[in-house]
mmCIF file of C-alpha atoms and ligand atoms in Angstrom:
data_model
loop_
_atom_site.group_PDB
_atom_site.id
_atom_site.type_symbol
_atom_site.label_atom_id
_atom_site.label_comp_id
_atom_site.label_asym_id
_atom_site.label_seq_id
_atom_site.Cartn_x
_atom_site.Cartn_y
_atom_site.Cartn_z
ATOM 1 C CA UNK A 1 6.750 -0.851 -43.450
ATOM 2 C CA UNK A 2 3.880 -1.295 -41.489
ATOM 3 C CA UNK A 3 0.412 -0.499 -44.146
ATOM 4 C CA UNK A 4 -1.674 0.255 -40.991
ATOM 5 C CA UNK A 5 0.159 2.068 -38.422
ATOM 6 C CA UNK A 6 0.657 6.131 -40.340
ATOM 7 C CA UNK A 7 4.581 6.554 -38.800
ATOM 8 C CA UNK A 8 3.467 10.522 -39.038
ATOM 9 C CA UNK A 9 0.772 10.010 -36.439
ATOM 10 C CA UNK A 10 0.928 11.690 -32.738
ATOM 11 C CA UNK A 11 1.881 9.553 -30.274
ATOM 12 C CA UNK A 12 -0.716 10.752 -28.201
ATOM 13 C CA UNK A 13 -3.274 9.921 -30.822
ATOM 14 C CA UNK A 14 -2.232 6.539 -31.725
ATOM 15 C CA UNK A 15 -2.473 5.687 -27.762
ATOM 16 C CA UNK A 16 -6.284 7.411 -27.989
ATOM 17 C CA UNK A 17 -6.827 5.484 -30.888
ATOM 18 C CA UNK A 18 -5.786 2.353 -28.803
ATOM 19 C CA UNK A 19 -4.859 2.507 -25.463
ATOM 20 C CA UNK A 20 -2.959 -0.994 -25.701
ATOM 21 C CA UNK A 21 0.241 1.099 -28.097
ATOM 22 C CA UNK A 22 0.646 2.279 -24.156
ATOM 23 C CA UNK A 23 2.135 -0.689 -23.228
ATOM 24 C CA UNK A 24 5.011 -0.957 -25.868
ATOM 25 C CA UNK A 25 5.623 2.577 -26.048
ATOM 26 C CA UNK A 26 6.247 1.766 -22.205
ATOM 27 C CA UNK A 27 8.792 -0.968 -22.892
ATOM 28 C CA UNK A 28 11.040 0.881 -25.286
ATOM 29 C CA UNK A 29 10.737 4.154 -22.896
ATOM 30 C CA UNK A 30 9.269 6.215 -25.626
ATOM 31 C CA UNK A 31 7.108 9.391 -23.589
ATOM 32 C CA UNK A 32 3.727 9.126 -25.222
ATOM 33 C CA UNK A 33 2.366 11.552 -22.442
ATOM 34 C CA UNK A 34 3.668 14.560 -22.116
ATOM 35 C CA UNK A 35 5.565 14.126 -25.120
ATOM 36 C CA UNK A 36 2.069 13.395 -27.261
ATOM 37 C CA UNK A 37 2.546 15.715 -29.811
ATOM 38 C CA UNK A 38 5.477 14.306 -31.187
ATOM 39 C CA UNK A 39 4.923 11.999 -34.420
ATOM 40 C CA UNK A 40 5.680 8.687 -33.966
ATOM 41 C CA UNK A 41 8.432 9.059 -36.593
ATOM 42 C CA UNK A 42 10.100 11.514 -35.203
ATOM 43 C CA UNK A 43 10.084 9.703 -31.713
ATOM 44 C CA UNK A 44 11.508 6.432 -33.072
ATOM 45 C CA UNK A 45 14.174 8.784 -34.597
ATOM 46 C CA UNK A 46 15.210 10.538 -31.542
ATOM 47 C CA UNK A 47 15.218 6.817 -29.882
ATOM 48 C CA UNK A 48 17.325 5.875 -32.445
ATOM 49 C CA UNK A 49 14.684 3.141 -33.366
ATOM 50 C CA UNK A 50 13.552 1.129 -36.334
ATOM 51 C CA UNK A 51 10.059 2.715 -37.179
ATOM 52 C CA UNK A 52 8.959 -0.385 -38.769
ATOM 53 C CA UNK A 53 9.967 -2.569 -35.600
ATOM 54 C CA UNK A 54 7.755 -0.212 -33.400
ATOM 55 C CA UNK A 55 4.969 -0.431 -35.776
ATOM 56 C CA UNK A 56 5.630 -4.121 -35.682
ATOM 57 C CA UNK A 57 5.346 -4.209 -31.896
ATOM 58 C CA UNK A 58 2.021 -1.973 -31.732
ATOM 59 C CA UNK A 59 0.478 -4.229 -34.527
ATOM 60 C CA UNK A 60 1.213 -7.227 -32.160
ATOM 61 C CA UNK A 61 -0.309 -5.128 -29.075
ATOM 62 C CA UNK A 62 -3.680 -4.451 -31.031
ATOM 63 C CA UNK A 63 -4.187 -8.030 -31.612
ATOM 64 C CA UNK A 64 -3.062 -9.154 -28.494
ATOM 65 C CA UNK A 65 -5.591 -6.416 -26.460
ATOM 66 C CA UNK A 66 -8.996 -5.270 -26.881
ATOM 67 C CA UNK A 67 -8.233 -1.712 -28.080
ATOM 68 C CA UNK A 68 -11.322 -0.158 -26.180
ATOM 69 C CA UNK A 69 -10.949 3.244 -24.513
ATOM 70 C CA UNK A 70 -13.266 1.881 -21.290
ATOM 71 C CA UNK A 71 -16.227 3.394 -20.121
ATOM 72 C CA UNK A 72 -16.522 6.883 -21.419
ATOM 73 C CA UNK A 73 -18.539 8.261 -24.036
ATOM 74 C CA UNK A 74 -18.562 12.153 -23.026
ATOM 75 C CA UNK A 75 -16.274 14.507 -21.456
ATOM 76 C CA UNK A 76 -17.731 14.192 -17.857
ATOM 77 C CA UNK A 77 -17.284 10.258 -18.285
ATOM 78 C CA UNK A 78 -13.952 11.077 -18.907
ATOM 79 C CA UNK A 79 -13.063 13.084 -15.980
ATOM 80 C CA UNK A 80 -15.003 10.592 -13.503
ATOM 81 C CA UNK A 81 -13.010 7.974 -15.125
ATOM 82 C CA UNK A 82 -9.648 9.771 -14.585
ATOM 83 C CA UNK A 83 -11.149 10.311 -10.968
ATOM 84 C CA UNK A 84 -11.831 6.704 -10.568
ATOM 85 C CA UNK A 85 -8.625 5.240 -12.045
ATOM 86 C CA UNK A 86 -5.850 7.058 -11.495
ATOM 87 C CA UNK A 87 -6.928 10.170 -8.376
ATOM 88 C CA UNK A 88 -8.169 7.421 -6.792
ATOM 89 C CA UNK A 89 -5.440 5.158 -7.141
ATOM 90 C CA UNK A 90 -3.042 7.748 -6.424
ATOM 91 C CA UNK A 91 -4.753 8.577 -2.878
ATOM 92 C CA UNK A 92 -4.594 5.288 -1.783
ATOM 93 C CA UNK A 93 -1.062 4.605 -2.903
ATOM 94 C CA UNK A 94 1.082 7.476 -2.237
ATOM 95 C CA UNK A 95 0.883 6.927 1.505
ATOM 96 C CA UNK A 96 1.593 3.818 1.374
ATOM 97 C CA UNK A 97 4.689 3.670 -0.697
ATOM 98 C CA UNK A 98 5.927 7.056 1.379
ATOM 99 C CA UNK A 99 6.189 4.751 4.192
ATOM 100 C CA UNK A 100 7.518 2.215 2.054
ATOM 101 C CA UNK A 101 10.554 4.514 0.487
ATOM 102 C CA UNK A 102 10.904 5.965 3.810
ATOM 103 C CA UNK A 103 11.877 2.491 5.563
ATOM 104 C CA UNK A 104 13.515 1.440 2.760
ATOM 105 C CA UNK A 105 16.069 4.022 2.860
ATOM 106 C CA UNK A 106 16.113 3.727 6.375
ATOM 107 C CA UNK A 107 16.892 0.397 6.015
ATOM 108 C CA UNK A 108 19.237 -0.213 3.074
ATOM 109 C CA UNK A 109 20.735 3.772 2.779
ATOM 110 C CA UNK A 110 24.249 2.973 4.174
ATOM 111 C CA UNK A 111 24.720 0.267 1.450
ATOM 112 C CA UNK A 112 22.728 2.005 -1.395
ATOM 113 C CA UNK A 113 23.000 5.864 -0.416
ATOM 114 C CA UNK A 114 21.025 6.914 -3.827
ATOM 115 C CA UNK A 115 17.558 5.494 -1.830
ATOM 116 C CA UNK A 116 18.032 8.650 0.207
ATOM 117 C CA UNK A 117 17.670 10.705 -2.912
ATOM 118 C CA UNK A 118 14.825 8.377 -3.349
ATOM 119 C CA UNK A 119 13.474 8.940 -0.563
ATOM 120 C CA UNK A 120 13.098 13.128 -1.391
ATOM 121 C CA UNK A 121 12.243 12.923 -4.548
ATOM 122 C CA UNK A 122 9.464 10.639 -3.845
ATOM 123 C CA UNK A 123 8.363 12.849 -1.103
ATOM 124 C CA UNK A 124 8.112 16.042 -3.256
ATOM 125 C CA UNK A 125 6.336 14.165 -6.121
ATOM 126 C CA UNK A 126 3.684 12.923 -3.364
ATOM 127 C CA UNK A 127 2.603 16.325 -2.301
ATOM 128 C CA UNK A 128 3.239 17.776 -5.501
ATOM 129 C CA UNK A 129 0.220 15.319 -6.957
ATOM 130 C CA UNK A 130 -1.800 15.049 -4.097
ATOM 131 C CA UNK A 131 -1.919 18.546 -4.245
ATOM 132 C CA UNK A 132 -2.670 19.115 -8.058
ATOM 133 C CA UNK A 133 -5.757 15.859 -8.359
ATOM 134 C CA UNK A 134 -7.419 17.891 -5.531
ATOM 135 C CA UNK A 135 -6.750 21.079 -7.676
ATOM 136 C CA UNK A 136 -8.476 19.297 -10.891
ATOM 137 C CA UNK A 137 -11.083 18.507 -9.065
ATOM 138 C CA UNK A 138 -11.934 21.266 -7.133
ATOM 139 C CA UNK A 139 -11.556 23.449 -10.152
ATOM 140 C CA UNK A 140 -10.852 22.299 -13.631
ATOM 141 C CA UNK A 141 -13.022 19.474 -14.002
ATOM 142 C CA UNK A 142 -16.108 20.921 -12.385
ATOM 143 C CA UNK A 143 -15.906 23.727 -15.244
ATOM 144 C CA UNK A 144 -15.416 20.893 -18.115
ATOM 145 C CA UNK A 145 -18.071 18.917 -16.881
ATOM 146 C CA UNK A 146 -20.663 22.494 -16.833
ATOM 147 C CA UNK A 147 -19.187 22.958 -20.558
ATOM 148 C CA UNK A 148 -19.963 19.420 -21.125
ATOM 149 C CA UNK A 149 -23.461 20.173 -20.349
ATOM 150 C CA UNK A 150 -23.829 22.761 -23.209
ATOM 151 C CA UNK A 151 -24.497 25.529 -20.772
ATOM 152 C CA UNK A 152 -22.323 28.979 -21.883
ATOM 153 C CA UNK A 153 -19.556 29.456 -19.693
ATOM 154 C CA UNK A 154 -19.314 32.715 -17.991
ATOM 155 C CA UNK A 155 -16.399 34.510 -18.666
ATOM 156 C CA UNK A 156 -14.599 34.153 -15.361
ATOM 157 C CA UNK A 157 -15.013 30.106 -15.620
ATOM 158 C CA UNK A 158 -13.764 30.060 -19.552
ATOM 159 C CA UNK A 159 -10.252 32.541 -18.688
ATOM 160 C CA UNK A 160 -10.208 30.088 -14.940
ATOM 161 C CA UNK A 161 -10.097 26.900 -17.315
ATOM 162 C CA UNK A 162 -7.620 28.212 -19.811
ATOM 163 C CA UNK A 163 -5.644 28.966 -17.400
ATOM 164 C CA UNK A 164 -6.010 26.207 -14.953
ATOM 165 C CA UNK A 165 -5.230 23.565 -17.961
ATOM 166 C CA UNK A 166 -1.864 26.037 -18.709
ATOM 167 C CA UNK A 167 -1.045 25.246 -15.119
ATOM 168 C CA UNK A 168 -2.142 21.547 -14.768
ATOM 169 C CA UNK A 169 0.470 20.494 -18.251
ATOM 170 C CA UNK A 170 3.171 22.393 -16.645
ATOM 171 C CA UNK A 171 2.145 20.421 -13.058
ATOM 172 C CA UNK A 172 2.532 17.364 -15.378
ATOM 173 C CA UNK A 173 5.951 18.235 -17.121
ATOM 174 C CA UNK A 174 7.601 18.349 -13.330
ATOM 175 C CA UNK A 175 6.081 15.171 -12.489
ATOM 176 C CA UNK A 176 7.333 13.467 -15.412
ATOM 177 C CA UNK A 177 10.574 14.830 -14.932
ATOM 178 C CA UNK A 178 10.186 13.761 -10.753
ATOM 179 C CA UNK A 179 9.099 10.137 -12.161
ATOM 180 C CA UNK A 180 11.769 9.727 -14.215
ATOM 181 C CA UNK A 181 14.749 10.860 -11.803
ATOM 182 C CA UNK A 182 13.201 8.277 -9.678
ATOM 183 C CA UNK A 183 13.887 5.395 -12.656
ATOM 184 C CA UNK A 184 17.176 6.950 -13.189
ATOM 185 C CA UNK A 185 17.648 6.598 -9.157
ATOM 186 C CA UNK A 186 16.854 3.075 -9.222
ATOM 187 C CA UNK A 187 18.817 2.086 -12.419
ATOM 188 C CA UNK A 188 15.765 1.377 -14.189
ATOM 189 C CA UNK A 189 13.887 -0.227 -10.840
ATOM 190 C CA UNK A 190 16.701 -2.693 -11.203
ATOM 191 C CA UNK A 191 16.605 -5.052 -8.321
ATOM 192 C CA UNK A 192 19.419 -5.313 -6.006
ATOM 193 C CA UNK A 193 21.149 -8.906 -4.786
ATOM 194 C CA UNK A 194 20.733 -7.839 -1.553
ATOM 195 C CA UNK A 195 17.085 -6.266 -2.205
ATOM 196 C CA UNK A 196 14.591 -7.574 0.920
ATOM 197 C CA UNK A 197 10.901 -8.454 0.390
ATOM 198 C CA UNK A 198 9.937 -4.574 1.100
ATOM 199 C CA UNK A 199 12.699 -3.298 -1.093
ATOM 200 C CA UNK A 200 11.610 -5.148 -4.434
ATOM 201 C CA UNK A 201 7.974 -4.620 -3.460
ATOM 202 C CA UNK A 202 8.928 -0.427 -3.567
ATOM 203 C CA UNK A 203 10.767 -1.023 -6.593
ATOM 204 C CA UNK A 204 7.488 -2.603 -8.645
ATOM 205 C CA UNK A 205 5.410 -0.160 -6.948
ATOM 206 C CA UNK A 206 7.442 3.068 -8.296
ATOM 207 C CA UNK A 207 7.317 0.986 -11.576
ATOM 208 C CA UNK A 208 3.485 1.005 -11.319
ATOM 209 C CA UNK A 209 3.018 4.555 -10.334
ATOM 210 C CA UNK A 210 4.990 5.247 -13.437
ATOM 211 C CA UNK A 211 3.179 3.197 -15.835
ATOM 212 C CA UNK A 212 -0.533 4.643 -13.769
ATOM 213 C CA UNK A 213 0.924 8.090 -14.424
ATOM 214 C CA UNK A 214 1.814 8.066 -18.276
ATOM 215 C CA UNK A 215 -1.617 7.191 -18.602
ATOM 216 C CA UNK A 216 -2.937 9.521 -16.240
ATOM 217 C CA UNK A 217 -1.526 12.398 -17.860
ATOM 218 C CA UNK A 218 -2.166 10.993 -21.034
ATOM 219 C CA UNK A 219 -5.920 11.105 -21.100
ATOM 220 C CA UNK A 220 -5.463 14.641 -19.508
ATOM 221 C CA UNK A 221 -2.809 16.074 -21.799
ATOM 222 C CA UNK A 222 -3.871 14.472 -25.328
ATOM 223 C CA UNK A 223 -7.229 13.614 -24.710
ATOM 224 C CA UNK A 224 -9.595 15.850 -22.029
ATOM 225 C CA UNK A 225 -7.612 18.892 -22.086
ATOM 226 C CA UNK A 226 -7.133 19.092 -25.870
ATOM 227 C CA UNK A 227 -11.475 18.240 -26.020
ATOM 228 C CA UNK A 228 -11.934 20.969 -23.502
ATOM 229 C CA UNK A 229 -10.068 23.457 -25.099
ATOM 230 C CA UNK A 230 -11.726 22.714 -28.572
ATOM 231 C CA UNK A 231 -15.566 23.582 -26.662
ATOM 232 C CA UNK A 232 -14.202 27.020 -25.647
ATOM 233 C CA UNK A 233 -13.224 28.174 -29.322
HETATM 234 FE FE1 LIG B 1 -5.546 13.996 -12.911
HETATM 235 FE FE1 LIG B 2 -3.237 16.019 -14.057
#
């Protein structure tokens, strides 16, 4: 057994502790987002995985990385990080692969009918996020940036928080569940024989949104959210 990796750990707080455990818990499909809370024995369990082989494969992934949260120090560097990597991100890129799924499945349906199940679900998870980053930051982050500051909260903004983070994890349960229809969908983002240039470039692209997301919702779910929440008390 692993000395320096405590199996009874969150999942959530071994990737805050080092953001690099992200990428193996990744590979072996284990949900370190919204399933955070869940000790990292217990998720190797349910996996039906050798806890000391995970440990094993996060010891390699802290020598291999730098194990640096980047650039924040406060919650408001937090939230204008999430802003900058991942709201951003997603703005850019969920246009852009809508058209891509969309001629994709225009293209290649007849032979591989499940990309016009791709092509909804991607759809509804595009205006489902688009619409809940403009909600964080038209409402919940402003409020845990003003707490941030040390200035009392009035009562309306501390019951508006509570109850926009309630909202936001349960906004980030259906998107996991969206994202991972979509891997089912694409057998893993398997790559067809018969896959064109566009094709395996959507494929890699759902792959990344995936990946972009876990982490997204990670420094929400196990990491702002949880800090807000602990100001208010
Ligand atoms: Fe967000
Ligand atoms: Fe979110």
């Amino acid at each position: 057994m692993n000395a320096t990796i405590d199996p009874e750990r969150q999942l959530g707080q071994l990737v805050e502790d080092n953001p690099d455990f992200a990428r193996v818990f990744e590979s072996l499909d284990i949900d370190y987002c919204c399933g955070g809370t869940v000790s990292l024995a217990t998720a190797c369990a349910d996996a039906g995985l050798e806890v000391a082989d995970v440990c094993d494969r996060l010891e390699a992934a802290r020598s291999e990385g730098d194990g640096r949260e980047r650039g924040w120090e406060s919650l408001t560097q937090l939230a204008n990080l999430i802003v900058w990597e991942h709201h951003r991100y997603l703005r850019t890129e969920l246009p852009e692969l809508e058209a891509l799924v969309e001629k994709v499945a225009r293209v290649h349906g007849d032979a591989h009918p499940s990309l016009r199940k791709v092509e909804t679900e991607f759809r509804d998870l595009a205006a489902e996020l688009s619409t809940h980053i403009d909600d964080e930051e038209q409402t919940a982050f402003p409020i845990i940036k003003k707490l941030d500051t040390g200035v009392e909260l009035t009562v309306a903004e501390r019951e508006t928080l509570w109850e926009e983070i309630d909202q936001l994890e349960a906004d980030h349960d259906e998107t996991a569940a969206r994202l991972e229809r979509l891997e089912e969908l694409t057998d893993g983002y398997a790559v067809p024989d018969d896959a064109c240039t566009s094709y395996r470039s959507m494929l890699d692209r759902l792959a990344e949104l995936e990946r972009n997301t876990h982490m997204h919702v990670h420094r929400e779910n196990n990491v702002l959210f949880p800090k807000a929440e602990s100001k208010l008390d």
